[in-house]
Coordinates of C-alpha atoms in Angstrom, one line a residue:
X5 CA 124.2 91.8 138.7
X6 CA 126.0 90.1 135.4
X7 CA 124.3 91.6 132.3
X8 CA 122.2 89.2 130.8
X9 CA 123.3 88.5 127.1
X10 CA 119.6 87.1 126.1
X11 CA 116.0 87.9 126.6
X12 CA 113.1 85.4 126.8
X13 CA 109.4 86.6 126.0
X14 CA 106.6 84.1 126.8
X15 CA 103.6 83.5 124.7
X16 CA 101.1 86.5 123.9
X17 CA 98.0 87.0 125.5
X18 CA 96.0 88.9 123.1
X19 CA 92.1 90.1 123.8
X20 CA 89.6 91.8 121.8
X21 CA 86.9 94.1 122.6
X22 CA 83.7 92.0 124.7
X23 CA 81.3 93.0 121.9
X24 CA 81.9 91.7 118.1
X25 CA 80.2 93.5 115.6
X26 CA 80.0 92.4 111.7
X27 CA 81.8 95.4 109.5
X28 CA 78.8 95.5 107.6
X29 CA 76.9 96.3 110.7
X30 CA 79.4 99.0 111.5
X31 CA 78.6 100.9 108.1
X32 CA 75.0 100.9 108.5
X33 CA 75.3 102.4 112.3
X34 CA 77.5 104.7 110.5
X35 CA 74.5 105.6 108.2
X36 CA 72.1 105.9 111.0
X37 CA 74.2 108.5 113.0
X38 CA 75.0 110.7 109.9
X39 CA 71.0 110.6 109.1
X40 CA 69.6 114.2 109.9
X41 CA 73.1 115.9 110.4
X42 CA 73.1 118.7 108.1
X43 CA 75.0 119.0 104.6
X44 CA 75.7 115.1 105.6
X45 CA 73.5 113.6 103.0
X46 CA 76.7 113.1 100.3
X47 CA 78.7 111.4 102.9
X48 CA 75.7 109.1 104.3
X49 CA 76.1 107.7 100.2
X50 CA 79.9 107.2 100.8
X51 CA 79.2 105.5 103.7
X52 CA 78.7 102.3 101.6
X53 CA 81.9 102.3 99.3
X54 CA 84.4 103.1 102.5
X55 CA 83.2 100.5 104.3
X56 CA 83.5 97.7 101.5
X57 CA 87.0 99.0 100.7
X58 CA 88.2 98.4 104.0
X59 CA 88.6 94.5 104.3
X60 CA 87.5 94.3 107.6
X61 CA 84.6 91.5 108.2
X62 CA 84.5 92.1 112.2
X63 CA 85.5 94.8 114.8
X64 CA 85.4 94.1 118.4
X65 CA 83.6 97.2 121.0
X66 CA 84.3 96.9 124.8
X67 CA 81.9 99.0 125.5
X68 CA 78.0 97.5 124.3
X69 CA 75.5 99.3 122.1
X70 CA 73.8 100.4 125.4
X71 CA 76.7 103.1 126.0
X72 CA 77.2 104.9 122.7
X73 CA 74.7 107.8 124.0
X74 CA 76.8 108.0 127.4
X75 CA 77.8 111.6 127.6
X76 CA 81.2 111.3 130.1
X77 CA 82.9 110.0 126.9
X78 CA 86.4 109.8 128.5
X79 CA 84.8 108.4 131.4
X80 CA 83.7 105.4 129.4
X81 CA 86.6 104.7 127.3
X82 CA 89.4 104.5 130.7
X83 CA 86.6 102.4 131.6
X84 CA 86.5 100.4 128.6
X85 CA 90.3 100.2 128.4
X86 CA 90.7 99.3 132.1
X87 CA 88.1 96.0 131.5
X88 CA 89.7 95.2 128.6
X89 CA 93.2 94.9 130.3
X90 CA 92.2 93.5 133.5
X91 CA 90.9 90.4 130.8
X92 CA 94.2 90.4 129.0
X93 CA 96.2 90.4 132.1
X94 CA 93.9 87.8 133.2
X95 CA 95.0 85.2 130.7
X96 CA 98.6 86.0 130.5
X97 CA 100.5 83.1 131.5
X98 CA 102.8 83.0 134.8
X99 CA 102.3 85.2 137.9
X100 CA 101.9 89.2 137.9
X101 CA 104.2 88.9 141.4
X102 CA 107.1 87.6 139.9
X103 CA 107.4 91.2 138.0
X104 CA 109.4 93.8 139.2
X105 CA 108.5 96.1 136.4
X106 CA 104.9 97.0 134.4
X107 CA 105.2 99.1 131.0
X108 CA 101.9 99.8 129.5
X109 CA 101.1 101.5 126.3
X110 CA 98.3 103.0 125.5
X111 CA 97.3 106.2 123.4
X112 CA 93.3 105.8 124.6
X113 CA 93.4 105.9 128.5
X114 CA 93.8 109.4 130.0
X115 CA 93.9 111.2 133.2
X116 CA 95.6 110.2 136.5
X117 CA 95.6 107.9 138.4
X118 CA 98.3 106.2 135.5
X119 CA 96.9 103.2 134.0
X120 CA 99.8 100.7 135.5
X121 CA 98.8 102.4 138.7
X122 CA 95.2 101.5 137.7
X123 CA 95.7 97.9 137.2
X124 CA 98.7 97.3 139.5
X125 CA 97.1 96.0 142.5
X126 CA 93.8 94.7 140.7
X127 CA 96.1 92.2 138.9
X128 CA 98.6 91.0 141.5
X129 CA 101.5 93.0 140.2
X130 CA 103.8 93.9 143.4
X131 CA 103.7 96.8 145.2
X132 CA 107.1 98.3 144.6
X133 CA 106.7 97.0 141.2
X134 CA 108.4 100.0 138.3
X135 CA 105.7 101.2 136.0
X136 CA 106.0 102.7 133.6
X137 CA 102.7 104.7 131.3
X138 CA 103.7 105.2 127.3
X139 CA 101.2 107.7 125.8
X140 CA 99.9 108.4 122.5
X141 CA 102.4 106.5 120.0
X142 CA 99.3 104.8 118.9
X143 CA 100.3 102.0 116.7
X144 CA 104.2 102.4 117.2
X145 CA 103.6 102.3 120.5
X146 CA 104.6 98.5 121.3
X147 CA 108.1 99.5 119.4
X148 CA 108.8 101.5 122.4
X149 CA 107.4 99.4 124.9
X150 CA 109.5 96.8 123.9
X151 CA 112.8 98.4 123.5
X152 CA 112.3 100.1 127.2
X153 CA 111.5 96.3 128.9
X154 CA 114.4 95.4 126.8
X155 CA 116.5 98.3 128.4
X156 CA 115.6 97.4 132.2
X157 CA 116.5 93.6 131.9
X158 CA 119.9 95.0 130.1
X159 CA 120.3 97.6 132.6
X160 CA 119.2 95.3 135.9
X161 CA 116.9 97.4 136.7
X162 CA 114.4 94.8 136.1
X163 CA 114.4 91.0 136.2
X164 CA 110.7 90.6 134.9
X165 CA 108.9 92.9 132.9
X166 CA 105.5 92.7 131.7
X167 CA 104.5 94.6 128.7
X168 CA 100.7 95.7 127.8
X169 CA 99.3 97.2 125.0
X170 CA 95.4 98.5 124.4
X171 CA 93.2 101.0 122.9
X172 CA 90.1 101.6 122.5
X173 CA 89.6 102.9 119.6
X174 CA 86.6 101.6 118.1
X175 CA 84.5 102.4 121.7
X176 CA 86.0 105.9 121.5
X177 CA 84.7 106.5 118.0
X178 CA 81.3 105.2 118.6
X179 CA 81.2 108.0 121.6
X180 CA 81.0 110.7 118.8
X181 CA 78.1 112.6 118.6
X182 CA 77.8 114.6 114.9
X183 CA 76.6 118.0 114.9
X184 CA 77.8 118.6 111.2
X185 CA 79.6 116.0 108.7
X186 CA 82.7 114.5 109.8
X187 CA 85.2 114.5 107.1
X188 CA 86.5 111.6 104.6
X189 CA 89.7 111.5 107.3
X190 CA 87.3 111.0 110.4
X191 CA 85.2 108.9 108.0
X192 CA 87.9 106.2 107.5
X193 CA 89.2 106.5 110.9
X194 CA 85.8 105.3 112.1
X195 CA 85.7 102.7 109.1
X196 CA 89.1 101.1 110.4
X197 CA 89.0 101.8 114.4
X198 CA 88.4 98.6 116.8
X199 CA 89.2 97.6 120.3
X200 CA 92.2 95.2 121.3
X201 CA 94.6 94.2 123.6
X202 CA 97.6 91.9 124.1
X203 CA 100.4 91.1 126.8
X204 CA 103.4 89.8 126.9
X205 CA 106.1 89.1 129.9
X206 CA 110.1 89.5 129.2
X207 CA 112.3 88.1 131.3
X208 CA 116.7 87.3 131.5
X209 CA 115.0 83.7 133.1
X210 CA 115.9 80.9 130.8
X211 CA 111.6 79.4 129.4
X212 CA 110.4 77.5 126.9
X213 CA 109.4 80.7 125.0
X214 CA 111.0 82.9 122.0
X215 CA 114.7 84.1 123.1
X216 CA 116.6 86.5 121.2
X217 CA 120.4 88.2 121.6
X218 CA 120.2 91.4 120.7
X219 CA 117.2 94.2 120.0
X220 CA 117.8 97.0 117.7
X221 CA 115.5 100.0 117.3
X222 CA 114.8 102.8 114.3
X223 CA 111.9 105.6 114.3
X224 CA 111.7 108.4 112.3
X225 CA 109.6 111.2 111.7
X226 CA 108.0 112.0 108.1
X227 CA 108.0 114.9 107.5
X228 CA 104.9 117.7 107.5
X229 CA 102.8 115.0 108.5
X230 CA 101.5 115.9 112.2
X231 CA 98.2 116.7 110.7
X232 CA 97.5 112.9 109.3
X233 CA 96.9 111.2 112.2
X234 CA 94.5 112.3 115.5
X235 CA 92.8 110.5 118.2
X236 CA 91.7 114.2 119.7
X237 CA 88.7 116.0 121.1
X238 CA 86.8 118.0 118.4
X239 CA 86.1 121.5 118.8
X240 CA 82.5 120.7 120.5
X241 CA 84.1 118.6 123.2
X242 CA 83.7 115.4 121.2
X243 CA 86.1 112.1 121.0
X244 CA 87.5 112.8 117.4
X245 CA 89.6 110.5 115.3
X246 CA 90.9 111.1 111.7
X247 CA 93.1 109.0 109.6
X248 CA 94.7 111.1 106.5
X249 CA 94.8 109.3 103.0
X250 CA 98.6 110.8 102.4
X251 CA 100.0 108.2 104.6
X252 CA 99.3 105.7 101.5
X253 CA 100.5 107.5 98.9
X254 CA 103.2 108.6 100.8
X255 CA 104.6 105.1 102.5
X256 CA 106.4 103.5 99.5
X257 CA 108.9 107.0 99.8
X258 CA 109.2 106.9 102.9
X259 CA 110.3 103.2 103.6
X260 CA 112.0 102.3 100.6
X261 CA 115.7 102.9 101.8
X262 CA 114.6 101.3 105.6
X263 CA 113.4 98.6 103.0
X264 CA 116.1 98.5 101.2
X265 CA 118.6 97.3 103.7
X266 CA 116.5 94.4 105.0
X267 CA 117.6 91.0 103.8
X268 CA 115.5 89.3 101.5
X269 CA 114.9 86.3 103.8
X270 CA 114.3 88.4 107.3
X271 CA 111.1 88.1 108.4
X272 CA 109.0 91.3 109.3
X273 CA 105.9 91.7 111.0
X274 CA 104.2 94.9 109.9
X275 CA 100.7 96.3 112.2
X276 CA 98.0 96.4 109.5
X277 CA 96.8 100.1 109.5
X278 CA 94.7 99.9 106.5
X279 CA 93.7 97.7 103.1
X280 CA 94.8 100.3 101.3
X281 CA 98.2 100.8 103.4
X282 CA 99.0 96.8 103.2
X283 CA 98.5 96.5 98.9
X284 CA 100.9 99.3 98.8
X285 CA 103.5 97.1 100.7
X286 CA 102.5 94.5 98.5
X287 CA 103.4 96.5 95.4
X288 CA 106.7 97.3 96.5
X289 CA 107.6 94.5 98.4
X290 CA 106.3 91.4 96.6
X291 CA 108.9 89.0 98.1
X292 CA 107.0 90.3 101.4
X293 CA 103.6 88.5 100.9
X294 CA 103.5 86.1 103.0
X295 CA 104.0 87.8 106.3
X296 CA 101.8 90.5 104.3
X297 CA 98.4 88.2 104.3
X298 CA 99.2 87.7 108.0
X299 CA 98.8 91.3 108.5
X300 CA 95.9 91.4 106.2
X301 CA 94.4 88.5 107.9
X302 CA 94.7 90.1 111.6
X303 CA 92.7 93.7 109.5
X304 CA 89.9 91.4 108.3
X305 CA 89.4 89.7 111.4
X306 CA 89.8 92.4 113.8
X307 CA 90.1 96.0 112.4
X308 CA 92.9 98.6 113.3
X309 CA 93.1 97.7 117.0
X310 CA 95.8 100.6 117.8
X311 CA 99.0 99.3 119.5
X312 CA 98.0 96.0 120.0
X313 CA 97.7 95.0 116.3
X314 CA 101.7 94.5 116.1
X315 CA 101.4 91.8 118.5
X316 CA 97.8 90.4 117.1
X317 CA 99.9 89.8 114.0
X318 CA 102.9 88.2 115.7
X319 CA 100.4 85.9 117.4
X320 CA 99.1 84.8 114.1
X321 CA 102.6 84.2 112.7
X322 CA 103.2 82.1 115.6
X323 CA 100.2 80.1 115.6
X324 CA 100.9 79.2 111.3
X325 CA 104.4 78.5 112.8
X326 CA 105.8 80.9 109.5
X327 CA 109.1 80.4 110.1
X328 CA 110.8 83.5 111.6
X329 CA 114.8 82.5 110.8
X330 CA 117.3 84.2 113.2
X331 CA 115.7 87.9 112.5
X332 CA 112.2 89.4 113.0
X333 CA 111.4 92.5 112.6
X334 CA 108.1 94.5 114.2
X335 CA 107.1 97.1 111.8
X336 CA 104.3 99.8 112.6
X337 CA 103.6 103.6 111.8
X338 CA 102.2 106.0 114.5
X339 CA 101.2 109.0 114.5
X340 CA 103.3 111.9 113.9
X341 CA 103.7 110.2 110.9
X342 CA 106.4 108.3 112.4
X343 CA 108.2 105.0 110.9
X344 CA 108.9 102.7 113.9
X345 CA 110.9 99.2 113.6
X346 CA 111.9 97.1 116.4
X347 CA 114.5 94.2 115.1
X348 CA 115.1 90.9 117.0
X349 CA 118.3 89.2 116.4
X350 CA 119.8 85.4 116.7
X351 CA 116.5 84.4 117.3
X352 CA 115.7 81.1 119.2
X353 CA 112.9 79.0 120.5
X354 CA 109.6 80.4 117.7
X355 CA 107.6 77.6 119.2

């Protein structure tokens, strides 16, 4: 089969968690959860300030308030990720049966059968579709998912690939029971976390949507930064989330070289990790204020959605009809800490 020169991307389907929650109410909920925890009084007083600085108006949880006391938290998180994924795929344009490959990106879902196998038959993908599951990449997962889909199409291993990014970090954090005061890094993570999913289809068949000629990827691990971001289980077997403050203090230093290589007119759409990160980018890259504003809008309206965040930013850019030019980069930070970026060259048809 002749290798395709141009890859076509169908429009995005983006979905948030089923239950919206005002961010101020989330802060009050956190204060209530810390009430009675020995040694947590000082942190309870800091909650209002931390949440106010987050610049978030609303978060979305797939699990309702009646489920926050579930002790089977791993099963609850998997159920939430699967339900949100099914709803997102149902909104996606096109017939899943026409996809011969399926890539899922999630740091929330765990265990086996994998997320792709859980969804494959229910969503209508062919029983012989090639399925791949990328796990643990956090907010940087889409870069790997898009790169894998591009590789499958370029090599002839697939003709039409569905890429699904889903995380339910908000629900994950709400299932935590505090027996001792959390750290400030944990409080910040709980403040930012929200639930969301995004899906798209990449194909070698010409279509009316976004298309590109070439895809290149950038990935660089920050030294001595493994402790700066975590989604795991705590020592007392509770869901654990943490975001370290050194991410924002090192951001400019770690990314300055990469940004210096970008053309001034190249559009870079960034995963909005948090208000402090966006402020640092704006200060260091004032010429990218328009695209950073889109990222901040996604953060304000949805919180930090994990893997699908940067695709929510892309959807917002398309909705605003932001001129994307011929070269577009999707940029994110992932746990590790790792800087990732996917650049689409010779872009066309961003309608």
